[in-house]
Short mmCIF file of C-alpha atoms in Angstrom, two decimals:
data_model
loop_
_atom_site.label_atom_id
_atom_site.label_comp_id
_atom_site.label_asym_id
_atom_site.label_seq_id
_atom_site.Cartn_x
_atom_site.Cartn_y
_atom_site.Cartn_z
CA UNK A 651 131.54 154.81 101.74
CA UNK A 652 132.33 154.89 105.35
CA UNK A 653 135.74 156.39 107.36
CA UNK A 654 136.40 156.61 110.58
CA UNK A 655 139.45 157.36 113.00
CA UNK A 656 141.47 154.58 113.39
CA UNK A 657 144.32 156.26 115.92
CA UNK A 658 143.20 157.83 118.99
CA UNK A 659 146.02 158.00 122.34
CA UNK A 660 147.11 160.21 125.21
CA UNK A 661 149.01 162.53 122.78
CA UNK A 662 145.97 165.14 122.10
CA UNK A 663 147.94 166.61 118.93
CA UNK A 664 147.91 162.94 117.02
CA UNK A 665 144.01 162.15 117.82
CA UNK A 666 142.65 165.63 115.88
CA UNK A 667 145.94 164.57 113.09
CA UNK A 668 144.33 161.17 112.65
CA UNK A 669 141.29 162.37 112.29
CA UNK A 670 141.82 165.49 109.51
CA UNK A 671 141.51 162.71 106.23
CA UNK A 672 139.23 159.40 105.86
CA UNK A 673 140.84 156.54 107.59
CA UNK A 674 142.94 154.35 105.14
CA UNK A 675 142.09 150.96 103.73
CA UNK A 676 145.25 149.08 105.46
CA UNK A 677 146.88 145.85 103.39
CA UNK A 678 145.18 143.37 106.30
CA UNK A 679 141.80 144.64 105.47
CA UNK A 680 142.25 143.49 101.57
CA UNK A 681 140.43 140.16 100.22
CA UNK A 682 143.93 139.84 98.07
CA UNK A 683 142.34 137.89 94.72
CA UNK A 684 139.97 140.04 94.75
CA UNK A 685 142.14 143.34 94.89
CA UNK A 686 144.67 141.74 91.91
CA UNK A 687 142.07 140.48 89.70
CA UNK A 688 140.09 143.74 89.24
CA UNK A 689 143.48 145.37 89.81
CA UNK A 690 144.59 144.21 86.39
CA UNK A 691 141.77 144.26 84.42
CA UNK A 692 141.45 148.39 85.49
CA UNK A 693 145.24 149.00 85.40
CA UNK A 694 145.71 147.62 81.47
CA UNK A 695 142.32 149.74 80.64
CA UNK A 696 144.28 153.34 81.95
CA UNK A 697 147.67 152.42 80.25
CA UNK A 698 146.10 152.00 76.95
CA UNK A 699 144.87 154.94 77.57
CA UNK A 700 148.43 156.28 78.44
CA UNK A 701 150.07 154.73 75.87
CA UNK A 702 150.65 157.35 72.94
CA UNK A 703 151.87 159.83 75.14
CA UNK A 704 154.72 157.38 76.37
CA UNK A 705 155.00 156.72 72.22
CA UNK A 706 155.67 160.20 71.95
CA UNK A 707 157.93 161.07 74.67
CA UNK A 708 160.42 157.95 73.67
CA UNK A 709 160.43 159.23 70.02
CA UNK A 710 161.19 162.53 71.88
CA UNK A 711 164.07 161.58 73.64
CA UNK A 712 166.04 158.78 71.06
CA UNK A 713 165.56 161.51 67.74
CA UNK A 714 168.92 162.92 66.79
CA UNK A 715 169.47 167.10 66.95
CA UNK A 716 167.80 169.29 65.96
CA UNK A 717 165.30 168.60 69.01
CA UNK A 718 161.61 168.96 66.93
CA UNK A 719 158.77 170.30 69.04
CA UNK A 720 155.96 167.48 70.75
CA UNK A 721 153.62 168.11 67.96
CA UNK A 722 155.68 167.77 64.74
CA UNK A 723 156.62 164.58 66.31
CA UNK A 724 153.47 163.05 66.66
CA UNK A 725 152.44 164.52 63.80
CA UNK A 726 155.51 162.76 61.83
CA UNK A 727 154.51 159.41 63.68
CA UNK A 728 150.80 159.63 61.89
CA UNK A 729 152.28 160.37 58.78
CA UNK A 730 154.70 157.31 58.58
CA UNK A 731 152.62 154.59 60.67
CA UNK A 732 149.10 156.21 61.27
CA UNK A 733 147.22 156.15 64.33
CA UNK A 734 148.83 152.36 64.79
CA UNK A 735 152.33 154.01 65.52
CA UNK A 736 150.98 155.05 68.61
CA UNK A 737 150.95 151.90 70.04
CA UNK A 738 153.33 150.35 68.61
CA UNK A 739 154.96 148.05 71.20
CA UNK A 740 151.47 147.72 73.71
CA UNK A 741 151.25 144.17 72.96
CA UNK A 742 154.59 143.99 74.94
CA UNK A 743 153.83 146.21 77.34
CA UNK A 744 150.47 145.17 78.28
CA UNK A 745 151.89 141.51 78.72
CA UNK A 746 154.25 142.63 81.62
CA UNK A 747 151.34 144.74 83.13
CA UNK A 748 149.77 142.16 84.82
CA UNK A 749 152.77 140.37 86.93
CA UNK A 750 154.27 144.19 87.37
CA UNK A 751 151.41 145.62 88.44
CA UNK A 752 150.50 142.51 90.80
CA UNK A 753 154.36 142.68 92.51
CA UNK A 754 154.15 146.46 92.76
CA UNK A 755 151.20 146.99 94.35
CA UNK A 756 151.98 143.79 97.31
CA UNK A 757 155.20 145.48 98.04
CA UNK A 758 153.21 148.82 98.29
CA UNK A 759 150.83 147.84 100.66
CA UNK A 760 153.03 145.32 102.66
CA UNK A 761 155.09 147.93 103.28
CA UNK A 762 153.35 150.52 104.34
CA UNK A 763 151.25 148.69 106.39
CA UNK A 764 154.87 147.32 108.23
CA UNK A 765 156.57 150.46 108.47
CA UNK A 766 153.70 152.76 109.19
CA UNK A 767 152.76 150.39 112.87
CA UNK A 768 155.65 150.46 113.58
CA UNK A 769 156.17 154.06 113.39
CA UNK A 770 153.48 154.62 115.82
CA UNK A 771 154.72 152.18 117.98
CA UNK A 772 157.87 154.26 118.36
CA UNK A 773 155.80 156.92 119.13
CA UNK A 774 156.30 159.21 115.90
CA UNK A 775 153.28 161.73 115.03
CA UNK A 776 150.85 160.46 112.59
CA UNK A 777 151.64 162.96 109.54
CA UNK A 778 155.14 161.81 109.96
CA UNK A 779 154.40 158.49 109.78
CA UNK A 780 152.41 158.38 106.97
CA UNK A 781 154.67 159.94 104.67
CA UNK A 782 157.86 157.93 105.88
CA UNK A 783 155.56 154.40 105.49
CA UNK A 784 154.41 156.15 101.98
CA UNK A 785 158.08 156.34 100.67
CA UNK A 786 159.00 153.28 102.20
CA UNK A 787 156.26 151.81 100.31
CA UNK A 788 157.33 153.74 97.22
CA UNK A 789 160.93 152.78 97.06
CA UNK A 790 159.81 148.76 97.70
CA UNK A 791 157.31 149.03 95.42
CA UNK A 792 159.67 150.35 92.80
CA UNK A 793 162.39 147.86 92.82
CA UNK A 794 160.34 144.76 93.15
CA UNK A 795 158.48 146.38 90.20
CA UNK A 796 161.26 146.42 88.09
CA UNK A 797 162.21 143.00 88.11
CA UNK A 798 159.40 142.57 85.40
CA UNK A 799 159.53 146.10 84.15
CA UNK A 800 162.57 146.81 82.63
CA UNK A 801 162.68 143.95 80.20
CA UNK A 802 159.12 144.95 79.31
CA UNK A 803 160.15 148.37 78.57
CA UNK A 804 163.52 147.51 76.52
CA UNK A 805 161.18 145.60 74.46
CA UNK A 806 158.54 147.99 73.73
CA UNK A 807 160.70 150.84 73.59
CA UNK A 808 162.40 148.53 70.68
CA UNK A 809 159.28 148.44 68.81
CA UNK A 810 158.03 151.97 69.69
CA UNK A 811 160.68 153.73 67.95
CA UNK A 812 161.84 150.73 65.10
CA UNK A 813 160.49 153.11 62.63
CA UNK A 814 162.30 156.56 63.19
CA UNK A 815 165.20 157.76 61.77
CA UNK A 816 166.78 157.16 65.15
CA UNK A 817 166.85 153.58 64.71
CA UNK A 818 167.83 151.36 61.54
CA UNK A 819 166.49 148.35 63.58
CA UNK A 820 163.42 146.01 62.98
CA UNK A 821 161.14 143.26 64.82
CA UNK A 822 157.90 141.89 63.64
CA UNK A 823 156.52 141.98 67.49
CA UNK A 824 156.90 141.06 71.01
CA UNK A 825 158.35 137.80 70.58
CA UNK A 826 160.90 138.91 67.62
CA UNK A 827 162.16 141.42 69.47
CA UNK A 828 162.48 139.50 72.75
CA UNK A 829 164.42 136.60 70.58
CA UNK A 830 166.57 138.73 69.24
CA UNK A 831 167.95 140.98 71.62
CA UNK A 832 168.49 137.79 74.17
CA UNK A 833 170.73 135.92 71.04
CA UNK A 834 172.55 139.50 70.48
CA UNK A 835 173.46 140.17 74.18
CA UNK A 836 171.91 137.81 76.37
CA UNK A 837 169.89 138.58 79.78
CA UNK A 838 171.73 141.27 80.07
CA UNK A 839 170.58 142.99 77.19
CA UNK A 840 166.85 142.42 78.45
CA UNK A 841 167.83 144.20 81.54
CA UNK A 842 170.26 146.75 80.16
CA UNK A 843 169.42 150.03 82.14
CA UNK A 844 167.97 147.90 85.18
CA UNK A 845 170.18 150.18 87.30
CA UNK A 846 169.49 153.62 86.08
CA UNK A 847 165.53 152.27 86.57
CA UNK A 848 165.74 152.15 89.75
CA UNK A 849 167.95 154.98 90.87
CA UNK A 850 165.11 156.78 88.68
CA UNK A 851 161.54 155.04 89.65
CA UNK A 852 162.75 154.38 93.80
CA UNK A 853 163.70 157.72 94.47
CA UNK A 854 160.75 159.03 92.19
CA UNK A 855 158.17 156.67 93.94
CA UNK A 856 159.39 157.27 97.54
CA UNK A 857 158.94 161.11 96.68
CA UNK A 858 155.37 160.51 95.06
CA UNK A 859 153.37 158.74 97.39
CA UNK A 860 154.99 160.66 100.46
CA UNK A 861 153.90 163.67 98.54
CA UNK A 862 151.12 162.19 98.05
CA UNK A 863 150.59 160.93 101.35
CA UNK A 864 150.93 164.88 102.53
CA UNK A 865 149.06 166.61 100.40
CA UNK A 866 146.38 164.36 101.12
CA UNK A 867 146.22 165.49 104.51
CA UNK A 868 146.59 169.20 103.66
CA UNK A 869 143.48 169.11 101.55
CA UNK A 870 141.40 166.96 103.70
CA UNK A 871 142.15 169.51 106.36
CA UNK A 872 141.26 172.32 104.01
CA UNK A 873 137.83 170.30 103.11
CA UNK A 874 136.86 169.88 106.83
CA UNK A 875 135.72 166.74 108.43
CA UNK A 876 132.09 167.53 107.27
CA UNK A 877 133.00 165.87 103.79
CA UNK A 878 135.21 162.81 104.98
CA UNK A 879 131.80 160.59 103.32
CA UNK A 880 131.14 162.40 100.46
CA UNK A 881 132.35 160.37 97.37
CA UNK A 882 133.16 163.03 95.16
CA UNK A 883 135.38 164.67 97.59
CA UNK A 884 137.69 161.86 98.16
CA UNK A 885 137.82 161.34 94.58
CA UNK A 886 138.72 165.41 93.80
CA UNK A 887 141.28 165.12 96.74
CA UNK A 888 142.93 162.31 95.53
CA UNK A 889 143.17 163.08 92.00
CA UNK A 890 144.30 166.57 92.88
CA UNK A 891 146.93 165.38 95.08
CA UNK A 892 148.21 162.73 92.69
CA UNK A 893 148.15 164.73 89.89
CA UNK A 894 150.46 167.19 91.54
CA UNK A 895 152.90 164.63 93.27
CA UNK A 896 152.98 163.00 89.29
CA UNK A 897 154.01 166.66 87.95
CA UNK A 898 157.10 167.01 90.27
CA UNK A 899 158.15 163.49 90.29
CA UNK A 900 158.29 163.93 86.09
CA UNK A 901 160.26 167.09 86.47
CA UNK A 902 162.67 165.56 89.15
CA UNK A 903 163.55 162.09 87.53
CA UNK A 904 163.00 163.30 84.24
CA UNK A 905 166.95 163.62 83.00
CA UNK A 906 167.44 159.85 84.68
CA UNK A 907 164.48 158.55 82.82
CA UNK A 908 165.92 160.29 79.52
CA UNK A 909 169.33 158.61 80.00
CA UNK A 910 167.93 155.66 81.03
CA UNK A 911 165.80 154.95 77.25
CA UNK A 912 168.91 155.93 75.07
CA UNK A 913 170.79 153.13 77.07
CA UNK A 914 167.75 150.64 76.43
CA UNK A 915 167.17 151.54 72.49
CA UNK A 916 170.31 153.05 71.36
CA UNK A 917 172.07 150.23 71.60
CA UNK A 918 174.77 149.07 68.60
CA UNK A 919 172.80 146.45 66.70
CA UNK A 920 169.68 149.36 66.13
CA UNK A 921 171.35 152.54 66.51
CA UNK A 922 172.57 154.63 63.34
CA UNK A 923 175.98 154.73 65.25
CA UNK A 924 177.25 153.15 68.14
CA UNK A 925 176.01 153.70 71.44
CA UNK A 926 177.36 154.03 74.76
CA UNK A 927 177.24 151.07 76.90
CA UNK A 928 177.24 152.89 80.46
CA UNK A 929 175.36 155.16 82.11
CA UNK A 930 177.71 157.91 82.45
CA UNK A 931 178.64 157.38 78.68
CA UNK A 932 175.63 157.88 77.96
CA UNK A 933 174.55 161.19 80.09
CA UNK A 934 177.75 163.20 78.65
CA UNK A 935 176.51 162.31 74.84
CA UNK A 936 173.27 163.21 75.56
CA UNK A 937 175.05 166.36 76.91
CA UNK A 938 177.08 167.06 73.88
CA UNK A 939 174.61 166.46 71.76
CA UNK A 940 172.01 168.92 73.31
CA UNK A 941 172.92 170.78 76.11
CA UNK A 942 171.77 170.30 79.35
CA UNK A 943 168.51 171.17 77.82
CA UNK A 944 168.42 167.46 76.25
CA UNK A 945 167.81 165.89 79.24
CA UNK A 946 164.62 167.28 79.72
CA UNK A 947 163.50 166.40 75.86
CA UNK A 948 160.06 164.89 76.10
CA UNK A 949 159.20 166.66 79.46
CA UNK A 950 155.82 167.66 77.79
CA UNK A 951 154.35 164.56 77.52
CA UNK A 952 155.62 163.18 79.98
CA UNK A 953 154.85 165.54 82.70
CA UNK A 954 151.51 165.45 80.84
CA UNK A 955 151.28 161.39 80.76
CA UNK A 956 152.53 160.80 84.33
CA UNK A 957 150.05 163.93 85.88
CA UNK A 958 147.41 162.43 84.38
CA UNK A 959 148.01 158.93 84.96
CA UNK A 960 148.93 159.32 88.72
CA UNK A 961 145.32 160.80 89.26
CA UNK A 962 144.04 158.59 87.11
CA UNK A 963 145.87 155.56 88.80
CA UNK A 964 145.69 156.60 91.99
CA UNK A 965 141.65 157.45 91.82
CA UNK A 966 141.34 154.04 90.96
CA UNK A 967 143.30 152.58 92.89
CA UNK A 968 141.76 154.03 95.95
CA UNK A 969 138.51 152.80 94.18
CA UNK A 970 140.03 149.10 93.89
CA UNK A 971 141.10 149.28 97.50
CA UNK A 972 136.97 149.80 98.60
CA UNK A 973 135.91 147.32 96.24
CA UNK A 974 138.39 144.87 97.16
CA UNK A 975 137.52 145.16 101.29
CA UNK A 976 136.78 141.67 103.20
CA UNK A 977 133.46 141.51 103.92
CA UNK A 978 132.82 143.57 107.62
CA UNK A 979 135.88 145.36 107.58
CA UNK A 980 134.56 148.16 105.62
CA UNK A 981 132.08 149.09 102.81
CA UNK A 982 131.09 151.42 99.98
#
C-alpha cells in the first residue's frame, strides 16, 4: 500500500499537517464500477452481520412499559420466533442496500472531494478542511441516502417487530407489507418519518465522519510517519477512530432515532392503540410513557451495533477505496 503527501505550499504549518496521516484516496482517483460493484457485495455481507442487533434495538424501543432489559428481550425473541426472529425483515432491508448504499457513498465522495479543493483554495489549513469537507460529505451523503432508506426501513421495521406484543399487525414478507401499507396510506406512509430521518442521520453523519476525519489525524500523529505503509496500522487507526465517532454519534441522535421508529411502526392499522401521527406527538408520548429515560431505550445495542459497524464499515470501506483505484493512480 503506498501514501504519500499530496499538499505541500508556502504555509510551513500545512506541509508537516498534510503530511501527519496517509494521503487519501480522492473520488477522481476511483474506477467507479469497480468501487460500487464490490461495494455492494461487501456492504450486504457486514449488515447481515449487523442485523440482530438492529432486531433488538427496534423491539427495544416500540415494547410498551415496563422497559425489559436487552437480554430478556432477545431472549423473548428466541423463544417466540427462534434464531429466524432475528432477521426478520432482512429480505427488505438487504433489497434497498444496494441502490442506498450506491447513492450514499457518490454523494460522500463527490462531496468531499468538491468542498475539500475548494477549501484549500480559500486558503483554510488542512485539518480544517478535512473535517468541514468530511461533514459536508456526511450531511449529503445522508439525505440522498434516505431517499431509498426510509421506505426500506418502514418496511422492515414492519416485519421486525409484527410479532411482539407491541404490534397486532401482520405481513407475509417484503412485498405484503410494501402492498399494504401503500393501499392504507399511500406514499406517504412509505415515507412516514422521512423528516425526523434526516434531522437524525445528517446531523449524525456530518458529526461522524468529521470526527472521524479528526481523530484520524490525531492518531496518525500519535503513530508517527514511520508507519504511514504498514497495513495493519491504517487498519487499527481507522477502526479505532470509527468505532469511537460510531459511539458518540449513537449517544447523540439516539432520542431522534427512537422517535423516529415509533412514528414508522406504531402507526394505527398495527399498533395496539392509536398512534401519533407527528413528530412532536410522538416525542411527548414517548415522554409520558417513560421518562426522559425512554428515549434512550435500546441505547445498548445500538451504541453496540453502530460502534461496531462504523469500524467495521469504515475498515472496509477504506479497503474498497484501494481496491477500487484506476490503474497508476495508486496501488496496494
Amino acid at each position: 500500500m503506498s501514501f504519500s503527501a499530496t499538499r505541500v505550499d508556502e504555509h510551513g504549518g500545512e506541509v508537516e499537517a498534510a503530511r501527519a496521516m496517509p494521503a487519501e484516496v480522492s473520488w477522481e482517483m476511483l474506477d467507479k464500477s469497480r468501487f460500487f460493484v464490490l461495494g455492494a457485495a461487501l456492504f450486504s455481507g457486514v449488515s447481515a452481520a449487523l442485523y440482530p442487533a438492529v432486531v433488538l434495538k427496534t423491539h427495544l424501543q416500540v415494547a410498551p412499559p415496563p422497559q425489559a432489559a436487552a437480554s430478556a428481550a432477545a431472549a423473548a425473541i428466541l423463544r417466540r420466533d427462534g434464531p429466524r426472529g432475528f432477521y426478520r425483515g432482512f429480505g427488505a432491508s438487504l433489497a434497498g442496500t444496494v441502490p442506498a448504499r450506491a447513492l450514499y457513498m457518490a454523494a460522500l465522495e463527490a462531496t468531499k472531494s468538491a468542498v475539500g479543493s475548494a477549501a484549500l483554495r480559500l486558503g483554510v489549513a488542512e485539518p480544517a478542511a478535512s473535517a468541514a469537507a468530511s461533514a459536508a460529505g456526511g450531511v449529503s451523503a445522508a439525505v440522498a441516502a434516505q431517499v431509498v432508506w426510509t421506505p426500506v426501513d418502514v418496511v422492515s421495521q414492519r416485519l421486525m417487530v409484527q410479532t411482539s406484543p407491541a404490534t397486532s399487525a401482520h405481513y407475509r414478507g417484503g412485498a405484503d407489507a410494501f402492498r399494504k401499507i401503500l393501499l392504507a396510506d399511500g406514499v406517504r406512509g412509505l415515507y412516514r418519518g422521512f423528516g425526523v430521518s434526516v434531522l437524525t442521520y445528517a446531523p449524525s453523519s456530518a458529526a461522524w465522519w468529521a470526527s472521524y476525519a479528526t481523530a484520524q489525524l490525531l492518531l496518525w500523529r500519535a503513530v508517527g510517519p514511520a508507519h504511514h505503509d504498514s497495513r495493519g496500522a491504517a487498519v487499527a487507526v481507522q477502526g479505532a477512530s470509527a468505532a469511537a465517532a460510531g459511539g458518540a454519534a449513537a449517544l447523540v441522535t439516539m432520542p431522534l432515532d427512537t422517535v423516529k421508529t415509533r412514528l414508522q411502526v406504531m402507526d394505527a392499522a398495527g399498533a395496539r392503540a392509536p398512534a401519533p401521527t407527528t413528530l412532536a406527538a410522538a416525542a411527548r408520548e414517548l415522554v409520558r410513557e417513560g421518562g426522559w429515560a425512554a428515549c434512550y431505550r435500546g441505547l445498548g445495542p445500538r451504541w453496540a451495533s453502530m460502534s461496531l459497524s462504523a469500524a467495521t464499515m469504515v475498515t472496509a470501506y477504506e479497503f474498497l477505496k484501494r481496491l477500487s483505484t484506476k490503474e497508476g493512480e495508486g496501488s496496494l
